[in-house]
Amino acid sequence: MKNLPQKVRSKKLSSRVDLTAMVSVSFLLIIFFMVAAELRKPKVMDLSLPYYDPKWDNIITCSIGVDNRIITVLLDDNNRIVTYSGLLFYPIESPKILSYGKNGIRKELEKRRKNILEYSASMGKPKNGPIIIIKPSKKSNFKNLVDILDEMAITKIDTYAIVNDFTPEEEKLLASK
């Protein structure tokens, strides 16, 4: 018998698909949508906006409870500090002349911080501490500013601002004492 040509059989290729890239892409999409959903949630921040009080005749004041938290610190020459609480035209505590150190401004800030935290806790907002407005005069030096910032850190007062604007009443207050 003659050799008959044998049929050439084709090789069967593996029908297995590599899904490694698909798994990576799907995990990236899951992470993306989780982060996007988290960032889409509304964030709420308590703001104390000014309001108009008709009894003060065209004066915009702070919202209720905020003016009780404001302490203004005026830095003057010769290491002198003048502080008052509230608003100058309607102060909660009249202006005081203080010095630096534990028996001066630090004692006053700690006392006011304690009172303000107790007041805020009674109003249902236990984390609302004092708001300090630091106003260095042209006569004060850089060391005074650094010292008052150190006092903010020592007394654990988180909310403070350094402001350069003096009202005419504050200038008279510094000049008179």
mmCIF file of C-alpha atoms in Angstrom:
data_model
loop_
_atom_site.group_PDB
_atom_site.id
_atom_site.type_symbol
_atom_site.label_atom_id
_atom_site.label_comp_id
_atom_site.label_asym_id
_atom_site.label_seq_id
_atom_site.Cartn_x
_atom_site.Cartn_y
_atom_site.Cartn_z
ATOM 1 C CA MET A 1 0.000 0.000 0.000
ATOM 2 C CA LYS A 2 1.008 3.312 -0.772
ATOM 3 C CA ASN A 3 1.573 5.904 1.831
ATOM 4 C CA LEU A 4 -1.373 8.090 1.842
ATOM 5 C CA PRO A 5 -0.729 11.635 2.799
ATOM 6 C CA GLN A 6 -1.852 12.198 6.346
ATOM 7 C CA LYS A 7 -4.175 14.977 7.169
ATOM 8 C CA VAL A 8 -2.477 17.966 8.667
ATOM 9 C CA ARG A 9 -4.144 18.798 11.869
ATOM 10 C CA SER A 10 -4.178 22.382 13.046
ATOM 11 C CA LYS A 11 -3.040 23.149 16.513
ATOM 12 C CA LYS A 12 -5.762 24.090 18.921
ATOM 13 C CA LEU A 13 -5.013 27.411 20.552
ATOM 14 C CA SER A 14 -5.773 27.990 24.187
ATOM 15 C CA SER A 15 -9.131 29.620 24.645
ATOM 16 C CA ARG A 16 -8.049 31.174 27.917
ATOM 17 C CA VAL A 17 -8.278 35.013 28.151
ATOM 18 C CA ASP A 18 -5.981 36.972 30.456
ATOM 19 C CA LEU A 19 -8.188 39.271 32.575
ATOM 20 C CA THR A 20 -5.437 40.883 34.650
ATOM 21 C CA ALA A 21 -5.795 44.246 32.945
ATOM 22 C CA MET A 22 -9.598 44.144 33.268
ATOM 23 C CA VAL A 23 -9.351 43.527 37.027
ATOM 24 C CA SER A 24 -6.959 46.462 37.425
ATOM 25 C CA VAL A 25 -9.255 48.785 35.498
ATOM 26 C CA SER A 26 -12.302 47.686 37.486
ATOM 27 C CA PHE A 27 -10.530 48.330 40.796
ATOM 28 C CA LEU A 28 -9.470 51.771 39.598
ATOM 29 C CA LEU A 29 -13.070 52.559 38.638
ATOM 30 C CA ILE A 30 -14.373 51.368 42.005
ATOM 31 C CA ILE A 31 -11.848 53.534 43.838
ATOM 32 C CA PHE A 32 -12.652 56.527 41.631
ATOM 33 C CA PHE A 33 -16.402 56.298 42.279
ATOM 34 C CA MET A 34 -15.893 55.820 46.027
ATOM 35 C CA VAL A 35 -13.709 58.932 46.237
ATOM 36 C CA ALA A 36 -16.076 60.909 44.013
ATOM 37 C CA ALA A 37 -19.040 59.940 46.205
ATOM 38 C CA GLU A 38 -17.168 60.978 49.351
ATOM 39 C CA LEU A 39 -16.209 64.337 47.873
ATOM 40 C CA ARG A 40 -19.767 64.946 46.722
ATOM 41 C CA LYS A 41 -21.111 64.927 50.300
ATOM 42 C CA PRO A 42 -22.006 68.410 51.522
ATOM 43 C CA LYS A 43 -19.660 69.868 54.100
ATOM 44 C CA VAL A 44 -21.174 72.159 56.730
ATOM 45 C CA MET A 45 -19.278 74.958 58.410
ATOM 46 C CA ASP A 46 -20.687 77.162 61.150
ATOM 47 C CA LEU A 47 -20.391 80.807 60.120
ATOM 48 C CA SER A 48 -20.937 83.821 62.292
ATOM 49 C CA LEU A 49 -22.089 86.445 59.858
ATOM 50 C CA PRO A 50 -22.782 90.080 60.722
ATOM 51 C CA TYR A 51 -26.348 91.267 61.028
ATOM 52 C CA TYR A 52 -28.042 94.615 61.055
ATOM 53 C CA ASP A 53 -29.514 95.704 64.371
ATOM 54 C CA PRO A 54 -31.903 98.657 63.989
ATOM 55 C CA LYS A 55 -31.424 99.815 67.596
ATOM 56 C CA TRP A 56 -27.773 100.681 66.811
ATOM 57 C CA ASP A 57 -28.756 102.949 63.899
ATOM 58 C CA ASN A 58 -26.958 101.696 60.772
ATOM 59 C CA ILE A 59 -24.250 99.734 62.604
ATOM 60 C CA ILE A 60 -23.636 96.197 61.476
ATOM 61 C CA THR A 61 -22.691 94.039 64.434
ATOM 62 C CA CYS A 62 -21.572 90.458 64.871
ATOM 63 C CA SER A 63 -24.105 87.709 65.179
ATOM 64 C CA ILE A 64 -25.429 86.842 68.595
ATOM 65 C CA GLY A 65 -22.769 85.373 70.843
ATOM 66 C CA VAL A 66 -19.774 86.321 68.697
ATOM 67 C CA ASP A 67 -19.197 89.772 70.173
ATOM 68 C CA ASN A 68 -18.968 88.073 73.592
ATOM 69 C CA ARG A 69 -16.020 86.050 72.252
ATOM 70 C CA ILE A 70 -14.008 88.950 70.782
ATOM 71 C CA ILE A 71 -10.965 90.189 72.695
ATOM 72 C CA THR A 72 -8.945 92.983 71.125
ATOM 73 C CA VAL A 73 -5.263 93.287 72.093
ATOM 74 C CA LEU A 74 -3.575 96.588 71.269
ATOM 75 C CA LEU A 75 0.227 96.491 71.368
ATOM 76 C CA ASP A 76 1.856 99.780 72.333
ATOM 77 C CA ASP A 77 5.380 100.961 73.081
ATOM 78 C CA ASN A 78 7.314 100.138 76.308
ATOM 79 C CA ASN A 79 5.902 96.573 76.368
ATOM 80 C CA ARG A 80 2.444 97.915 77.199
ATOM 81 C CA ILE A 81 -0.709 96.069 76.185
ATOM 82 C CA VAL A 82 -4.236 97.479 76.193
ATOM 83 C CA THR A 83 -7.079 94.946 75.954
ATOM 84 C CA TYR A 84 -10.828 95.190 75.852
ATOM 85 C CA SER A 85 -13.552 92.611 75.335
ATOM 86 C CA GLY A 86 -16.400 92.932 72.901
ATOM 87 C CA LEU A 87 -16.761 95.982 70.705
ATOM 88 C CA LEU A 88 -15.120 99.267 71.699
ATOM 89 C CA PHE A 89 -18.322 101.318 71.398
ATOM 90 C CA TYR A 90 -20.163 98.706 73.501
ATOM 91 C CA PRO A 91 -17.509 96.875 75.560
ATOM 92 C CA ILE A 92 -18.197 93.843 77.725
ATOM 93 C CA GLU A 93 -15.161 94.689 79.837
ATOM 94 C CA SER A 94 -13.625 98.131 79.832
ATOM 95 C CA PRO A 95 -10.075 98.558 78.515
ATOM 96 C CA LYS A 96 -7.241 97.334 80.742
ATOM 97 C CA ILE A 97 -3.532 98.054 80.640
ATOM 98 C CA LEU A 98 -1.484 94.884 80.998
ATOM 99 C CA SER A 99 2.094 93.708 80.641
ATOM 100 C CA TYR A 100 3.611 90.536 79.224
ATOM 101 C CA GLY A 101 4.126 87.421 81.317
ATOM 102 C CA LYS A 102 2.208 84.989 83.445
ATOM 103 C CA ASN A 103 0.723 87.631 85.761
ATOM 104 C CA GLY A 104 -0.173 90.011 82.937
ATOM 105 C CA ILE A 105 -1.696 89.150 79.583
ATOM 106 C CA ARG A 106 -1.460 85.380 80.084
ATOM 107 C CA LYS A 107 -3.563 85.463 83.246
ATOM 108 C CA GLU A 108 -6.146 87.683 81.557
ATOM 109 C CA LEU A 109 -6.323 85.486 78.432
ATOM 110 C CA GLU A 110 -6.682 82.304 80.485
ATOM 111 C CA LYS A 111 -9.472 83.865 82.566
ATOM 112 C CA ARG A 112 -11.339 85.146 79.497
ATOM 113 C CA ARG A 113 -10.832 81.831 77.638
ATOM 114 C CA LYS A 114 -12.334 79.897 80.549
ATOM 115 C CA ASN A 115 -15.327 82.276 80.757
ATOM 116 C CA ILE A 116 -15.927 82.171 77.001
ATOM 117 C CA LEU A 117 -15.733 78.363 76.835
ATOM 118 C CA GLU A 118 -18.237 78.104 79.708
ATOM 119 C CA TYR A 119 -20.538 80.582 77.951
ATOM 120 C CA SER A 120 -20.232 78.746 74.619
ATOM 121 C CA ALA A 121 -20.925 75.391 76.291
ATOM 122 C CA SER A 122 -24.083 76.844 77.838
ATOM 123 C CA MET A 123 -25.171 77.993 74.362
ATOM 124 C CA GLY A 124 -24.655 74.467 72.962
ATOM 125 C CA LYS A 125 -21.375 75.133 71.149
ATOM 126 C CA PRO A 126 -18.661 73.821 73.459
ATOM 127 C CA LYS A 127 -15.773 74.272 71.007
ATOM 128 C CA ASN A 128 -16.262 78.002 70.384
ATOM 129 C CA GLY A 129 -13.355 79.692 72.149
ATOM 130 C CA PRO A 130 -12.222 83.290 72.160
ATOM 131 C CA ILE A 131 -11.472 85.276 69.022
ATOM 132 C CA ILE A 132 -8.399 87.453 69.561
ATOM 133 C CA ILE A 133 -7.749 90.484 67.372
ATOM 134 C CA ILE A 134 -4.107 91.557 67.708
ATOM 135 C CA LYS A 135 -3.399 95.134 66.633
ATOM 136 C CA PRO A 136 0.258 96.175 66.820
ATOM 137 C CA SER A 137 0.715 99.937 66.840
ATOM 138 C CA LYS A 138 3.457 101.723 64.946
ATOM 139 C CA LYS A 139 5.251 102.252 68.262
ATOM 140 C CA SER A 140 5.371 98.536 69.135
ATOM 141 C CA ASN A 141 8.314 96.417 68.082
ATOM 142 C CA PHE A 142 8.597 92.988 66.483
ATOM 143 C CA LYS A 143 9.482 91.351 69.812
ATOM 144 C CA ASN A 144 6.099 92.441 71.202
ATOM 145 C CA LEU A 145 4.334 90.729 68.312
ATOM 146 C CA VAL A 146 6.347 87.532 68.778
ATOM 147 C CA ASP A 147 5.659 87.608 72.532
ATOM 148 C CA ILE A 148 1.891 87.943 72.053
ATOM 149 C CA LEU A 149 1.917 85.083 69.533
ATOM 150 C CA ASP A 150 3.769 82.995 72.130
ATOM 151 C CA GLU A 151 1.031 83.854 74.629
ATOM 152 C CA MET A 152 -1.577 82.619 72.127
ATOM 153 C CA ALA A 153 0.234 79.268 71.949
ATOM 154 C CA ILE A 154 0.714 79.014 75.724
ATOM 155 C CA THR A 155 -2.953 79.780 76.494
ATOM 156 C CA LYS A 156 -4.100 77.426 73.684
ATOM 157 C CA ILE A 157 -6.075 80.073 71.813
ATOM 158 C CA ASP A 158 -6.575 78.878 68.248
ATOM 159 C CA THR A 159 -8.516 81.731 66.664
ATOM 160 C CA TYR A 160 -6.606 84.967 66.350
ATOM 161 C CA ALA A 161 -5.813 87.520 63.680
ATOM 162 C CA ILE A 162 -3.194 90.209 63.294
ATOM 163 C CA VAL A 163 -4.843 93.380 62.055
ATOM 164 C CA ASN A 164 -3.135 96.614 61.087
ATOM 165 C CA ASP A 165 -6.193 98.895 61.074
ATOM 166 C CA PHE A 166 -6.725 101.145 64.084
ATOM 167 C CA THR A 167 -10.000 102.955 64.565
ATOM 168 C CA PRO A 168 -9.814 106.584 65.718
ATOM 169 C CA GLU A 169 -11.258 105.512 69.067
ATOM 170 C CA GLU A 170 -8.472 102.946 69.535
ATOM 171 C CA GLU A 171 -5.830 105.544 68.685
ATOM 172 C CA LYS A 172 -7.346 107.869 71.302
ATOM 173 C CA LEU A 173 -7.352 105.003 73.774
ATOM 174 C CA LEU A 174 -3.635 104.351 73.249
ATOM 175 C CA ALA A 175 -2.792 108.053 73.391
ATOM 176 C CA SER A 176 -4.770 108.690 76.590
ATOM 177 C CA LYS A 177 -3.183 106.031 78.785
#
